[in-house]
Structures are given as C-alpha cells and as structure tokens.
C-alpha cells in the first residue's frame, strides 16, 4: 500500500471519527435531528439503540450503493460505513452523550446545534474530499451527485431536509435548530471537500522561460504548462507559463518570478479546485 493510499485512509478515518463525535456529544443529547441515518436514529432512539440502527441502515444502503455505484465504491465505502456506528457504539458504552452539554447553562440548543454542525460538516467534508462516504444517506446523496449532477451540499439539503421535516412535526423548535445546524454543516462540507483543494493559477509571459521553469521545479516542485502566445500590439511570439499552486506557495512563487524575470507579465486567478499531478500528486504527469 503506497503512501497516498495510507494518507487517504487516515483522512477518511479522522473525518468519520470527527463527525461521529460531533453527533454523539452535541446533537444526540439535545435530540437535534440533523438528517440522514443519524437523524432517524435520534427520532427512534427510544425504540432501538442509535448504534444498532445505524449498523442496520448503513449496511442496507451500502449494498444499494455497491449495486448502483460499483464494486470499487462498495469496497472503498465499507470501511467508513462500519466505522461510524462503531465509534458511536464505543462511545455509548464508555461516555454519556451529555458529557459536554450538561455543563451548558446558557443557550444549550444554540451551542449544540452550532458545534454539532461544525464537527459534522468538517468531518464529512474531509471524507468527501477523499472520494469516500460515511455510508447511510450519504450513499443516496452521492448517487444524486453523480447521476443527476446535483451539488453534494444541495443533495444533502434535500435528503436531510425530509428527515428534519419529520422532526419539525414532532418538535418544531428543535427542528429549527436542526435546520441551522444542517446549513452550517453543508457550508463546511463544500468548504473542505472542494475548497480544501483550492489554489491559485498563475499565468506568466516571459522571455526567460527555461530559467523560470527550472526555478519553479527546484523551489516549488510544481508542474507547468507552456503555451505559445502572440502580443496583440507587438505581434511578437512568446511563451506563457501556466502553473497552479496552493495558498502557502503563492508568496514564494511571486518571489521566484521576480528573481527569474522582473519584467515578466503576470496575472493570478483564484482556482476553486485543482486536481492532477503537480498539485495533488494524482493523475498523469504532463
């Protein structure tokens, strides 16, 4: 197993544990139904233990996901699908769910909804960023995203909204707090699943292409693309270098450009998502 695969598994594990902890300590004790299998488990927790219901529902939906999304998805998903209810089961038998919320004296619902949404959103975002899922209704959301081209956060609002709607019928006030928590988690899912791979694309027109290319390789370890361009006024043909870097490298990149060619024409654009070799170390090299 290569380093990239190990890192992917570790990130999926961390994300799954994070969202499970957020659910167990902030949403469950306050009966906040954020949606999905976890939300349903809150509604029927007096009938069946939360972890047991999650095991049953996740396994059923995992099978559906395997049939619709393929074997690769099935085997990649099975780990996180079983990890989430396992974390909940361990917590159920070791720490009371109200361990933190019982100490909240002011606005416990507001604080619980906020922190529950933050933990779930960040955790799920990390899992989605690694093309994984925690199972449950996430499988349905992934199917909607793949075949209906619905943004993942929108699919989450639709599916979770149904569960929260049922919860609002039971307790309208708790349902309103759950809606707020769902919105927070949805924003963070997009932030961490897509923006986590965001960066900046730099376009440089220079007379010193070879030198700049060498310095980019040596000091930034990034791949580049070279394009032939023609000046509109001068009619001169030059090379333009295109390179995408992450936030932390942008300042260094500017210095590399200045040191290589102070007269280079440069413009920088915000890139919402960057994939492939030279940025995420995935895919084929140019």
PDB file of C-alpha atoms in Angstrom:
ATOM      1  CA  UNK A   1       0.000   0.000   0.000  1.00  0.00           C
ATOM      2  CA  UNK A   2       1.533   3.312  -1.094  1.00  0.00           C
ATOM      3  CA  UNK A   3       1.851   6.466   0.971  1.00  0.00           C
ATOM      4  CA  UNK A   4      -1.010   8.243  -0.801  1.00  0.00           C
ATOM      5  CA  UNK A   5      -3.429   5.397  -0.059  1.00  0.00           C
ATOM      6  CA  UNK A   6      -2.398   5.280   3.614  1.00  0.00           C
ATOM      7  CA  UNK A   7      -2.911   9.042   3.897  1.00  0.00           C
ATOM      8  CA  UNK A   8      -6.329   8.736   2.258  1.00  0.00           C
ATOM      9  CA  UNK A   9      -7.429   6.055   4.731  1.00  0.00           C
ATOM     10  CA  UNK A  10      -6.135   8.115   7.666  1.00  0.00           C
ATOM     11  CA  UNK A  11      -8.045  11.195   6.476  1.00  0.00           C
ATOM     12  CA  UNK A  12     -11.258   9.218   5.969  1.00  0.00           C
ATOM     13  CA  UNK A  13     -10.833   7.753   9.457  1.00  0.00           C
ATOM     14  CA  UNK A  14     -10.231  11.172  11.012  1.00  0.00           C
ATOM     15  CA  UNK A  15     -13.219  12.696   9.214  1.00  0.00           C
ATOM     16  CA  UNK A  16     -15.529   9.837  10.209  1.00  0.00           C
ATOM     17  CA  UNK A  17     -14.452   9.973  13.849  1.00  0.00           C
ATOM     18  CA  UNK A  18     -14.840  13.754  13.914  1.00  0.00           C
ATOM     19  CA  UNK A  19     -18.405  13.765  12.604  1.00  0.00           C
ATOM     20  CA  UNK A  20     -19.376  10.818  14.845  1.00  0.00           C
ATOM     21  CA  UNK A  21     -18.045  12.585  17.934  1.00  0.00           C
ATOM     22  CA  UNK A  22     -19.853  15.798  16.982  1.00  0.00           C
ATOM     23  CA  UNK A  23     -23.100  13.927  16.512  1.00  0.00           C
ATOM     24  CA  UNK A  24     -22.829  11.921  19.721  1.00  0.00           C
ATOM     25  CA  UNK A  25     -21.817  14.734  22.071  1.00  0.00           C
ATOM     26  CA  UNK A  26     -23.733  17.716  20.633  1.00  0.00           C
ATOM     27  CA  UNK A  27     -26.692  16.592  18.533  1.00  0.00           C
ATOM     28  CA  UNK A  28     -27.833  13.340  20.131  1.00  0.00           C
ATOM     29  CA  UNK A  29     -28.164  14.527  23.770  1.00  0.00           C
ATOM     30  CA  UNK A  30     -30.212  17.551  22.658  1.00  0.00           C
ATOM     31  CA  UNK A  31     -32.358  15.443  20.283  1.00  0.00           C
ATOM     32  CA  UNK A  32     -31.309  17.574  17.312  1.00  0.00           C
ATOM     33  CA  UNK A  33     -32.196  15.773  14.091  1.00  0.00           C
ATOM     34  CA  UNK A  34     -29.619  16.970  11.549  1.00  0.00           C
ATOM     35  CA  UNK A  35     -30.797  14.495   8.924  1.00  0.00           C
ATOM     36  CA  UNK A  36     -29.739  11.223   7.358  1.00  0.00           C
ATOM     37  CA  UNK A  37     -29.410   7.924   9.173  1.00  0.00           C
ATOM     38  CA  UNK A  38     -28.063   9.703  12.244  1.00  0.00           C
ATOM     39  CA  UNK A  39     -31.132  11.924  12.292  1.00  0.00           C
ATOM     40  CA  UNK A  40     -33.530   8.997  12.014  1.00  0.00           C
ATOM     41  CA  UNK A  41     -31.632   7.247  14.814  1.00  0.00           C
ATOM     42  CA  UNK A  42     -32.301  10.263  17.064  1.00  0.00           C
ATOM     43  CA  UNK A  43     -36.037  10.120  16.317  1.00  0.00           C
ATOM     44  CA  UNK A  44     -36.324   6.410  17.169  1.00  0.00           C
ATOM     45  CA  UNK A  45     -33.635   6.185  19.873  1.00  0.00           C
ATOM     46  CA  UNK A  46     -36.252   5.156  22.463  1.00  0.00           C
ATOM     47  CA  UNK A  47     -37.136   2.151  20.294  1.00  0.00           C
ATOM     48  CA  UNK A  48     -33.726   0.928  19.152  1.00  0.00           C
ATOM     49  CA  UNK A  49     -30.199   1.913  20.254  1.00  0.00           C
ATOM     50  CA  UNK A  50     -28.614   4.507  17.985  1.00  0.00           C
ATOM     51  CA  UNK A  51     -25.559   2.458  17.027  1.00  0.00           C
ATOM     52  CA  UNK A  52     -27.614  -0.682  16.253  1.00  0.00           C
ATOM     53  CA  UNK A  53     -29.979   1.208  13.963  1.00  0.00           C
ATOM     54  CA  UNK A  54     -27.016   2.843  12.226  1.00  0.00           C
ATOM     55  CA  UNK A  55     -25.424  -0.556  11.601  1.00  0.00           C
ATOM     56  CA  UNK A  56     -28.614  -1.932  10.045  1.00  0.00           C
ATOM     57  CA  UNK A  57     -29.442   1.123   7.909  1.00  0.00           C
ATOM     58  CA  UNK A  58     -25.853   1.680   6.770  1.00  0.00           C
ATOM     59  CA  UNK A  59     -25.402  -1.920   5.652  1.00  0.00           C
ATOM     60  CA  UNK A  60     -28.633  -1.830   3.613  1.00  0.00           C
ATOM     61  CA  UNK A  61     -27.691   1.459   1.948  1.00  0.00           C
ATOM     62  CA  UNK A  62     -24.132   0.222   1.417  1.00  0.00           C
ATOM     63  CA  UNK A  63     -25.470  -2.696  -0.615  1.00  0.00           C
ATOM     64  CA  UNK A  64     -27.577  -0.278  -2.685  1.00  0.00           C
ATOM     65  CA  UNK A  65     -24.512   1.889  -3.246  1.00  0.00           C
ATOM     66  CA  UNK A  66     -22.489  -1.123  -4.349  1.00  0.00           C
ATOM     67  CA  UNK A  67     -25.126  -2.115  -6.888  1.00  0.00           C
ATOM     68  CA  UNK A  68     -25.535   1.391  -8.329  1.00  0.00           C
ATOM     69  CA  UNK A  69     -22.053   2.894  -7.973  1.00  0.00           C
ATOM     70  CA  UNK A  70     -19.986  -0.244  -8.472  1.00  0.00           C
ATOM     71  CA  UNK A  71     -17.649  -2.576  -6.605  1.00  0.00           C
ATOM     72  CA  UNK A  72     -14.859  -0.027  -6.234  1.00  0.00           C
ATOM     73  CA  UNK A  73     -17.215   2.346  -4.435  1.00  0.00           C
ATOM     74  CA  UNK A  74     -18.515  -0.534  -2.286  1.00  0.00           C
ATOM     75  CA  UNK A  75     -15.118  -1.625  -1.027  1.00  0.00           C
ATOM     76  CA  UNK A  76     -13.926   1.940  -0.543  1.00  0.00           C
ATOM     77  CA  UNK A  77     -17.074   2.818   1.386  1.00  0.00           C
ATOM     78  CA  UNK A  78     -17.463  -0.236   3.580  1.00  0.00           C
ATOM     79  CA  UNK A  79     -14.719   0.888   5.967  1.00  0.00           C
ATOM     80  CA  UNK A  80     -16.178   4.310   6.826  1.00  0.00           C
ATOM     81  CA  UNK A  81     -19.721   2.896   6.735  1.00  0.00           C
ATOM     82  CA  UNK A  82     -18.931   0.497   9.568  1.00  0.00           C
ATOM     83  CA  UNK A  83     -16.503   2.829  11.363  1.00  0.00           C
ATOM     84  CA  UNK A  84     -19.124   5.488  12.116  1.00  0.00           C
ATOM     85  CA  UNK A  85     -21.609   3.264  14.007  1.00  0.00           C
ATOM     86  CA  UNK A  86     -18.643   1.506  15.650  1.00  0.00           C
ATOM     87  CA  UNK A  87     -17.406   4.825  17.058  1.00  0.00           C
ATOM     88  CA  UNK A  88     -20.923   5.555  18.306  1.00  0.00           C
ATOM     89  CA  UNK A  89     -21.172   2.070  19.847  1.00  0.00           C
ATOM     90  CA  UNK A  90     -17.870   2.553  21.699  1.00  0.00           C
ATOM     91  CA  UNK A  91     -18.974   5.956  22.973  1.00  0.00           C
ATOM     92  CA  UNK A  92     -22.346   4.570  24.082  1.00  0.00           C
ATOM     93  CA  UNK A  93     -20.545   2.053  26.289  1.00  0.00           C
ATOM     94  CA  UNK A  94     -17.904   4.405  27.678  1.00  0.00           C
ATOM     95  CA  UNK A  95     -19.021   8.050  27.882  1.00  0.00           C
ATOM     96  CA  UNK A  96     -22.508   9.521  28.463  1.00  0.00           C
ATOM     97  CA  UNK A  97     -23.796  11.506  25.490  1.00  0.00           C
ATOM     98  CA  UNK A  98     -24.469  14.575  27.648  1.00  0.00           C
ATOM     99  CA  UNK A  99     -20.875  14.681  28.911  1.00  0.00           C
ATOM    100  CA  UNK A 100     -20.451  18.204  27.488  1.00  0.00           C
ATOM    101  CA  UNK A 101     -23.967  19.553  27.028  1.00  0.00           C
ATOM    102  CA  UNK A 102     -24.966  19.038  30.668  1.00  0.00           C
ATOM    103  CA  UNK A 103     -22.492  21.780  31.577  1.00  0.00           C
ATOM    104  CA  UNK A 104     -24.113  24.294  29.226  1.00  0.00           C
ATOM    105  CA  UNK A 105     -26.167  26.732  31.278  1.00  0.00           C
ATOM    106  CA  UNK A 106     -26.938  29.302  28.582  1.00  0.00           C
ATOM    107  CA  UNK A 107     -28.366  28.589  25.126  1.00  0.00           C
ATOM    108  CA  UNK A 108     -27.519  24.869  25.101  1.00  0.00           C
ATOM    109  CA  UNK A 109     -29.539  24.255  21.924  1.00  0.00           C
ATOM    110  CA  UNK A 110     -27.818  27.070  20.054  1.00  0.00           C
ATOM    111  CA  UNK A 111     -24.339  25.960  21.123  1.00  0.00           C
ATOM    112  CA  UNK A 112     -25.129  22.298  20.494  1.00  0.00           C
ATOM    113  CA  UNK A 113     -26.515  22.999  17.022  1.00  0.00           C
ATOM    114  CA  UNK A 114     -23.535  25.178  16.110  1.00  0.00           C
ATOM    115  CA  UNK A 115     -20.810  22.815  17.306  1.00  0.00           C
ATOM    116  CA  UNK A 116     -22.650  19.745  16.068  1.00  0.00           C
ATOM    117  CA  UNK A 117     -22.904  21.300  12.596  1.00  0.00           C
ATOM    118  CA  UNK A 118     -19.236  22.304  12.661  1.00  0.00           C
ATOM    119  CA  UNK A 119     -17.979  18.852  13.649  1.00  0.00           C
ATOM    120  CA  UNK A 120     -20.248  17.025  11.209  1.00  0.00           C
ATOM    121  CA  UNK A 121     -19.525  19.452   8.358  1.00  0.00           C
ATOM    122  CA  UNK A 122     -15.747  19.354   8.724  1.00  0.00           C
ATOM    123  CA  UNK A 123     -15.692  15.588   9.222  1.00  0.00           C
ATOM    124  CA  UNK A 124     -17.939  14.835   6.267  1.00  0.00           C
ATOM    125  CA  UNK A 125     -16.086  17.337   4.101  1.00  0.00           C
ATOM    126  CA  UNK A 126     -12.789  15.554   4.764  1.00  0.00           C
ATOM    127  CA  UNK A 127     -14.367  12.199   3.895  1.00  0.00           C
ATOM    128  CA  UNK A 128     -15.928  13.517   0.672  1.00  0.00           C
ATOM    129  CA  UNK A 129     -12.632  15.168  -0.325  1.00  0.00           C
ATOM    130  CA  UNK A 130     -11.083  11.692  -0.353  1.00  0.00           C
ATOM    131  CA  UNK A 131     -13.945  10.349  -2.503  1.00  0.00           C
ATOM    132  CA  UNK A 132     -15.294   8.369   0.415  1.00  0.00           C
ATOM    133  CA  UNK A 133     -18.565   8.375   2.294  1.00  0.00           C
ATOM    134  CA  UNK A 134     -19.690   7.522   5.787  1.00  0.00           C
ATOM    135  CA  UNK A 135     -22.483   5.428   4.333  1.00  0.00           C
ATOM    136  CA  UNK A 136     -26.132   5.847   5.161  1.00  0.00           C
ATOM    137  CA  UNK A 137     -27.981   8.548   3.268  1.00  0.00           C
ATOM    138  CA  UNK A 138     -24.588   9.800   2.065  1.00  0.00           C
ATOM    139  CA  UNK A 139     -24.813   6.974  -0.478  1.00  0.00           C
ATOM    140  CA  UNK A 140     -28.089   8.395  -1.827  1.00  0.00           C
ATOM    141  CA  UNK A 141     -26.541  11.862  -1.924  1.00  0.00           C
ATOM    142  CA  UNK A 142     -23.549  10.512  -3.856  1.00  0.00           C
ATOM    143  CA  UNK A 143     -25.877   8.844  -6.369  1.00  0.00           C
ATOM    144  CA  UNK A 144     -27.765  12.130  -6.829  1.00  0.00           C
ATOM    145  CA  UNK A 145     -24.470  13.971  -7.267  1.00  0.00           C
ATOM    146  CA  UNK A 146     -23.131  11.512  -9.855  1.00  0.00           C
ATOM    147  CA  UNK A 147     -26.197  10.819 -11.986  1.00  0.00           C
ATOM    148  CA  UNK A 148     -28.289  13.966 -11.530  1.00  0.00           C
ATOM    149  CA  UNK A 149     -25.296  16.344 -11.300  1.00  0.00           C
ATOM    150  CA  UNK A 150     -26.703  17.894  -8.151  1.00  0.00           C
ATOM    151  CA  UNK A 151     -24.037  19.589  -5.952  1.00  0.00           C
ATOM    152  CA  UNK A 152     -23.289  17.434  -2.938  1.00  0.00           C
ATOM    153  CA  UNK A 153     -24.399  20.095  -0.464  1.00  0.00           C
ATOM    154  CA  UNK A 154     -27.725  20.522  -2.337  1.00  0.00           C
ATOM    155  CA  UNK A 155     -28.309  16.766  -2.312  1.00  0.00           C
ATOM    156  CA  UNK A 156     -27.604  16.815   1.402  1.00  0.00           C
ATOM    157  CA  UNK A 157     -30.137  19.618   1.941  1.00  0.00           C
ATOM    158  CA  UNK A 158     -32.802  17.667   0.026  1.00  0.00           C
ATOM    159  CA  UNK A 159     -32.365  14.287   1.727  1.00  0.00           C
ATOM    160  CA  UNK A 160     -31.667  15.642   5.185  1.00  0.00           C
ATOM    161  CA  UNK A 161     -34.473  18.153   4.784  1.00  0.00           C
ATOM    162  CA  UNK A 162     -37.005  15.325   4.578  1.00  0.00           C
ATOM    163  CA  UNK A 163     -35.776  13.852   7.862  1.00  0.00           C
ATOM    164  CA  UNK A 164     -35.653  17.258   9.536  1.00  0.00           C
ATOM    165  CA  UNK A 165     -39.169  17.997   8.256  1.00  0.00           C
ATOM    166  CA  UNK A 166     -40.434  14.936  10.098  1.00  0.00           C
ATOM    167  CA  UNK A 167     -38.578  16.091  13.214  1.00  0.00           C
ATOM    168  CA  UNK A 168     -40.174  19.546  12.976  1.00  0.00           C
ATOM    169  CA  UNK A 169     -43.608  17.941  13.006  1.00  0.00           C
ATOM    170  CA  UNK A 170     -42.650  16.225  16.254  1.00  0.00           C
ATOM    171  CA  UNK A 171     -40.948  19.268  17.826  1.00  0.00           C
ATOM    172  CA  UNK A 172     -40.935  22.486  15.793  1.00  0.00           C
ATOM    173  CA  UNK A 173     -38.394  24.364  17.933  1.00  0.00           C
ATOM    174  CA  UNK A 174     -35.831  21.556  17.860  1.00  0.00           C
ATOM    175  CA  UNK A 175     -36.410  21.300  14.118  1.00  0.00           C
ATOM    176  CA  UNK A 176     -35.481  24.962  13.625  1.00  0.00           C
ATOM    177  CA  UNK A 177     -32.203  24.495  15.483  1.00  0.00           C
ATOM    178  CA  UNK A 178     -31.545  21.398  13.378  1.00  0.00           C
ATOM    179  CA  UNK A 179     -32.044  23.424  10.185  1.00  0.00           C
ATOM    180  CA  UNK A 180     -29.398  25.880  11.345  1.00  0.00           C
ATOM    181  CA  UNK A 181     -27.030  23.045  12.145  1.00  0.00           C
ATOM    182  CA  UNK A 182     -27.636  21.475   8.715  1.00  0.00           C
ATOM    183  CA  UNK A 183     -26.853  24.772   6.952  1.00  0.00           C
ATOM    184  CA  UNK A 184     -23.584  25.092   8.886  1.00  0.00           C
ATOM    185  CA  UNK A 185     -22.550  21.534   8.056  1.00  0.00           C
ATOM    186  CA  UNK A 186     -23.497  21.983   4.376  1.00  0.00           C
ATOM    187  CA  UNK A 187     -21.314  25.073   4.025  1.00  0.00           C
ATOM    188  CA  UNK A 188     -18.392  23.316   5.686  1.00  0.00           C
ATOM    189  CA  UNK A 189     -18.793  20.190   3.546  1.00  0.00           C
ATOM    190  CA  UNK A 190     -18.325  22.308   0.408  1.00  0.00           C
ATOM    191  CA  UNK A 191     -15.518  24.234   2.048  1.00  0.00           C
ATOM    192  CA  UNK A 192     -13.488  21.174   2.999  1.00  0.00           C
ATOM    193  CA  UNK A 193     -14.377  18.867   0.091  1.00  0.00           C
ATOM    194  CA  UNK A 194     -13.716  21.391  -2.694  1.00  0.00           C
ATOM    195  CA  UNK A 195     -12.005  24.443  -1.222  1.00  0.00           C
ATOM    196  CA  UNK A 196      -9.581  22.114   0.519  1.00  0.00           C
ATOM    197  CA  UNK A 197      -8.077  21.541  -2.936  1.00  0.00           C
ATOM    198  CA  UNK A 198      -8.284  25.138  -3.996  1.00  0.00           C
ATOM    199  CA  UNK A 199      -5.318  27.182  -5.075  1.00  0.00           C
ATOM    200  CA  UNK A 200      -4.155  29.915  -7.393  1.00  0.00           C
ATOM    201  CA  UNK A 201      -3.361  29.652 -11.092  1.00  0.00           C
ATOM    202  CA  UNK A 202      -0.543  31.908 -12.247  1.00  0.00           C
ATOM    203  CA  UNK A 203      -0.095  32.958 -15.880  1.00  0.00           C
ATOM    204  CA  UNK A 204       3.353  34.339 -16.780  1.00  0.00           C
ATOM    205  CA  UNK A 205       4.512  35.754 -20.108  1.00  0.00           C
ATOM    206  CA  UNK A 206       8.308  35.863 -20.017  1.00  0.00           C
ATOM    207  CA  UNK A 207      11.425  35.990 -22.183  1.00  0.00           C
ATOM    208  CA  UNK A 208      13.216  33.650 -19.748  1.00  0.00           C
ATOM    209  CA  UNK A 209      11.020  30.569 -19.924  1.00  0.00           C
ATOM    210  CA  UNK A 210      13.729  27.999 -19.285  1.00  0.00           C
ATOM    211  CA  UNK A 211      15.110  29.767 -16.225  1.00  0.00           C
ATOM    212  CA  UNK A 212      11.677  30.319 -14.715  1.00  0.00           C
ATOM    213  CA  UNK A 213      10.693  26.721 -15.430  1.00  0.00           C
ATOM    214  CA  UNK A 214      13.834  25.446 -13.688  1.00  0.00           C
ATOM    215  CA  UNK A 215      13.247  27.663 -10.638  1.00  0.00           C
ATOM    216  CA  UNK A 216       9.619  26.530 -10.361  1.00  0.00           C
ATOM    217  CA  UNK A 217      10.713  22.895 -10.387  1.00  0.00           C
ATOM    218  CA  UNK A 218      13.551  23.475  -7.910  1.00  0.00           C
ATOM    219  CA  UNK A 219      11.835  25.778  -5.419  1.00  0.00           C
ATOM    220  CA  UNK A 220       8.129  24.883  -5.700  1.00  0.00           C
ATOM    221  CA  UNK A 221       8.173  21.321  -7.047  1.00  0.00           C
ATOM    222  CA  UNK A 222       5.189  22.093  -9.278  1.00  0.00           C
ATOM    223  CA  UNK A 223       4.390  21.066 -12.832  1.00  0.00           C
ATOM    224  CA  UNK A 224       3.807  23.708 -15.509  1.00  0.00           C
ATOM    225  CA  UNK A 225       2.180  24.083 -18.911  1.00  0.00           C
ATOM    226  CA  UNK A 226       3.761  26.170 -21.666  1.00  0.00           C
ATOM    227  CA  UNK A 227       1.632  27.906 -24.283  1.00  0.00           C
ATOM    228  CA  UNK A 228       2.676  29.888 -27.353  1.00  0.00           C
ATOM    229  CA  UNK A 229       1.146  33.388 -27.296  1.00  0.00           C
ATOM    230  CA  UNK A 230       1.353  36.419 -29.601  1.00  0.00           C
ATOM    231  CA  UNK A 231       1.323  40.028 -28.398  1.00  0.00           C
ATOM    232  CA  UNK A 232      -1.638  41.957 -29.776  1.00  0.00           C
ATOM    233  CA  UNK A 233       0.335  45.183 -30.267  1.00  0.00           C
ATOM    234  CA  UNK A 234       3.909  43.967 -30.774  1.00  0.00           C
ATOM    235  CA  UNK A 235       2.945  40.880 -32.794  1.00  0.00           C
ATOM    236  CA  UNK A 236       5.856  39.129 -31.072  1.00  0.00           C
ATOM    237  CA  UNK A 237       5.580  35.447 -30.210  1.00  0.00           C
ATOM    238  CA  UNK A 238       6.449  34.445 -26.661  1.00  0.00           C
ATOM    239  CA  UNK A 239       5.928  31.575 -24.242  1.00  0.00           C
ATOM    240  CA  UNK A 240       3.371  31.751 -21.464  1.00  0.00           C
ATOM    241  CA  UNK A 241       3.810  29.540 -18.408  1.00  0.00           C
ATOM    242  CA  UNK A 242       0.703  28.338 -16.570  1.00  0.00           C
ATOM    243  CA  UNK A 243       1.134  26.903 -13.093  1.00  0.00           C
ATOM    244  CA  UNK A 244      -1.247  26.201 -10.201  1.00  0.00           C
ATOM    245  CA  UNK A 245      -0.046  26.379  -6.599  1.00  0.00           C
ATOM    246  CA  UNK A 246      -1.681  26.244  -3.195  1.00  0.00           C
ATOM    247  CA  UNK A 247      -2.116  29.225  -0.892  1.00  0.00           C
ATOM    248  CA  UNK A 248       1.063  28.638   1.088  1.00  0.00           C
ATOM    249  CA  UNK A 249       3.227  28.720  -2.054  1.00  0.00           C
ATOM    250  CA  UNK A 250       1.853  31.868  -3.677  1.00  0.00           C
ATOM    251  CA  UNK A 251       4.233  34.305  -1.934  1.00  0.00           C
ATOM    252  CA  UNK A 252       7.252  32.143  -2.771  1.00  0.00           C
ATOM    253  CA  UNK A 253       6.039  31.848  -6.360  1.00  0.00           C
ATOM    254  CA  UNK A 254       5.902  35.627  -6.734  1.00  0.00           C
ATOM    255  CA  UNK A 255       9.469  35.863  -5.485  1.00  0.00           C
ATOM    256  CA  UNK A 256      10.566  33.144  -7.923  1.00  0.00           C
ATOM    257  CA  UNK A 257       9.041  35.113 -10.805  1.00  0.00           C
ATOM    258  CA  UNK A 258      10.673  38.359  -9.701  1.00  0.00           C
ATOM    259  CA  UNK A 259      14.089  36.724  -9.338  1.00  0.00           C
ATOM    260  CA  UNK A 260      13.798  34.932 -12.691  1.00  0.00           C
ATOM    261  CA  UNK A 261      12.406  37.805 -14.768  1.00  0.00           C
ATOM    262  CA  UNK A 262      11.461  41.114 -13.101  1.00  0.00           C
ATOM    263  CA  UNK A 263       9.852  42.263 -16.373  1.00  0.00           C
ATOM    264  CA  UNK A 264       7.584  39.216 -16.737  1.00  0.00           C
ATOM    265  CA  UNK A 265       3.889  39.974 -17.273  1.00  0.00           C
ATOM    266  CA  UNK A 266       2.000  38.018 -14.615  1.00  0.00           C
ATOM    267  CA  UNK A 267      -1.608  37.651 -13.566  1.00  0.00           C
ATOM    268  CA  UNK A 268      -3.089  35.415 -10.884  1.00  0.00           C
ATOM    269  CA  UNK A 269      -6.556  33.886 -10.720  1.00  0.00           C
ATOM    270  CA  UNK A 270      -8.334  32.102  -7.898  1.00  0.00           C
ATOM    271  CA  UNK A 271      -8.825  28.399  -8.676  1.00  0.00           C
ATOM    272  CA  UNK A 272     -11.753  26.753  -6.910  1.00  0.00           C
ATOM    273  CA  UNK A 273     -10.452  23.223  -7.319  1.00  0.00           C
ATOM    274  CA  UNK A 274      -7.209  21.800  -8.692  1.00  0.00           C
ATOM    275  CA  UNK A 275      -6.608  18.121  -9.353  1.00  0.00           C
ATOM    276  CA  UNK A 276      -3.930  16.010 -11.006  1.00  0.00           C
ATOM    277  CA  UNK A 277      -0.194  15.525 -10.935  1.00  0.00           C
ATOM    278  CA  UNK A 278       1.728  18.589  -9.825  1.00  0.00           C
ATOM    279  CA  UNK A 279      -0.995  19.637  -7.400  1.00  0.00           C
ATOM    280  CA  UNK A 280      -2.469  16.603  -5.631  1.00  0.00           C
ATOM    281  CA  UNK A 281       0.096  14.072  -6.872  1.00  0.00           C
ATOM    282  CA  UNK A 282      -2.722  12.193  -8.552  1.00  0.00           C
ATOM    283  CA  UNK A 283      -3.238  11.547 -12.232  1.00  0.00           C
ATOM    284  CA  UNK A 284      -0.808  11.651 -15.093  1.00  0.00           C
ATOM    285  CA  UNK A 285       2.190  13.917 -15.487  1.00  0.00           C
ATOM    286  CA  UNK A 286       2.268  16.403 -18.352  1.00  0.00           C
TER     287      UNK A 286
END
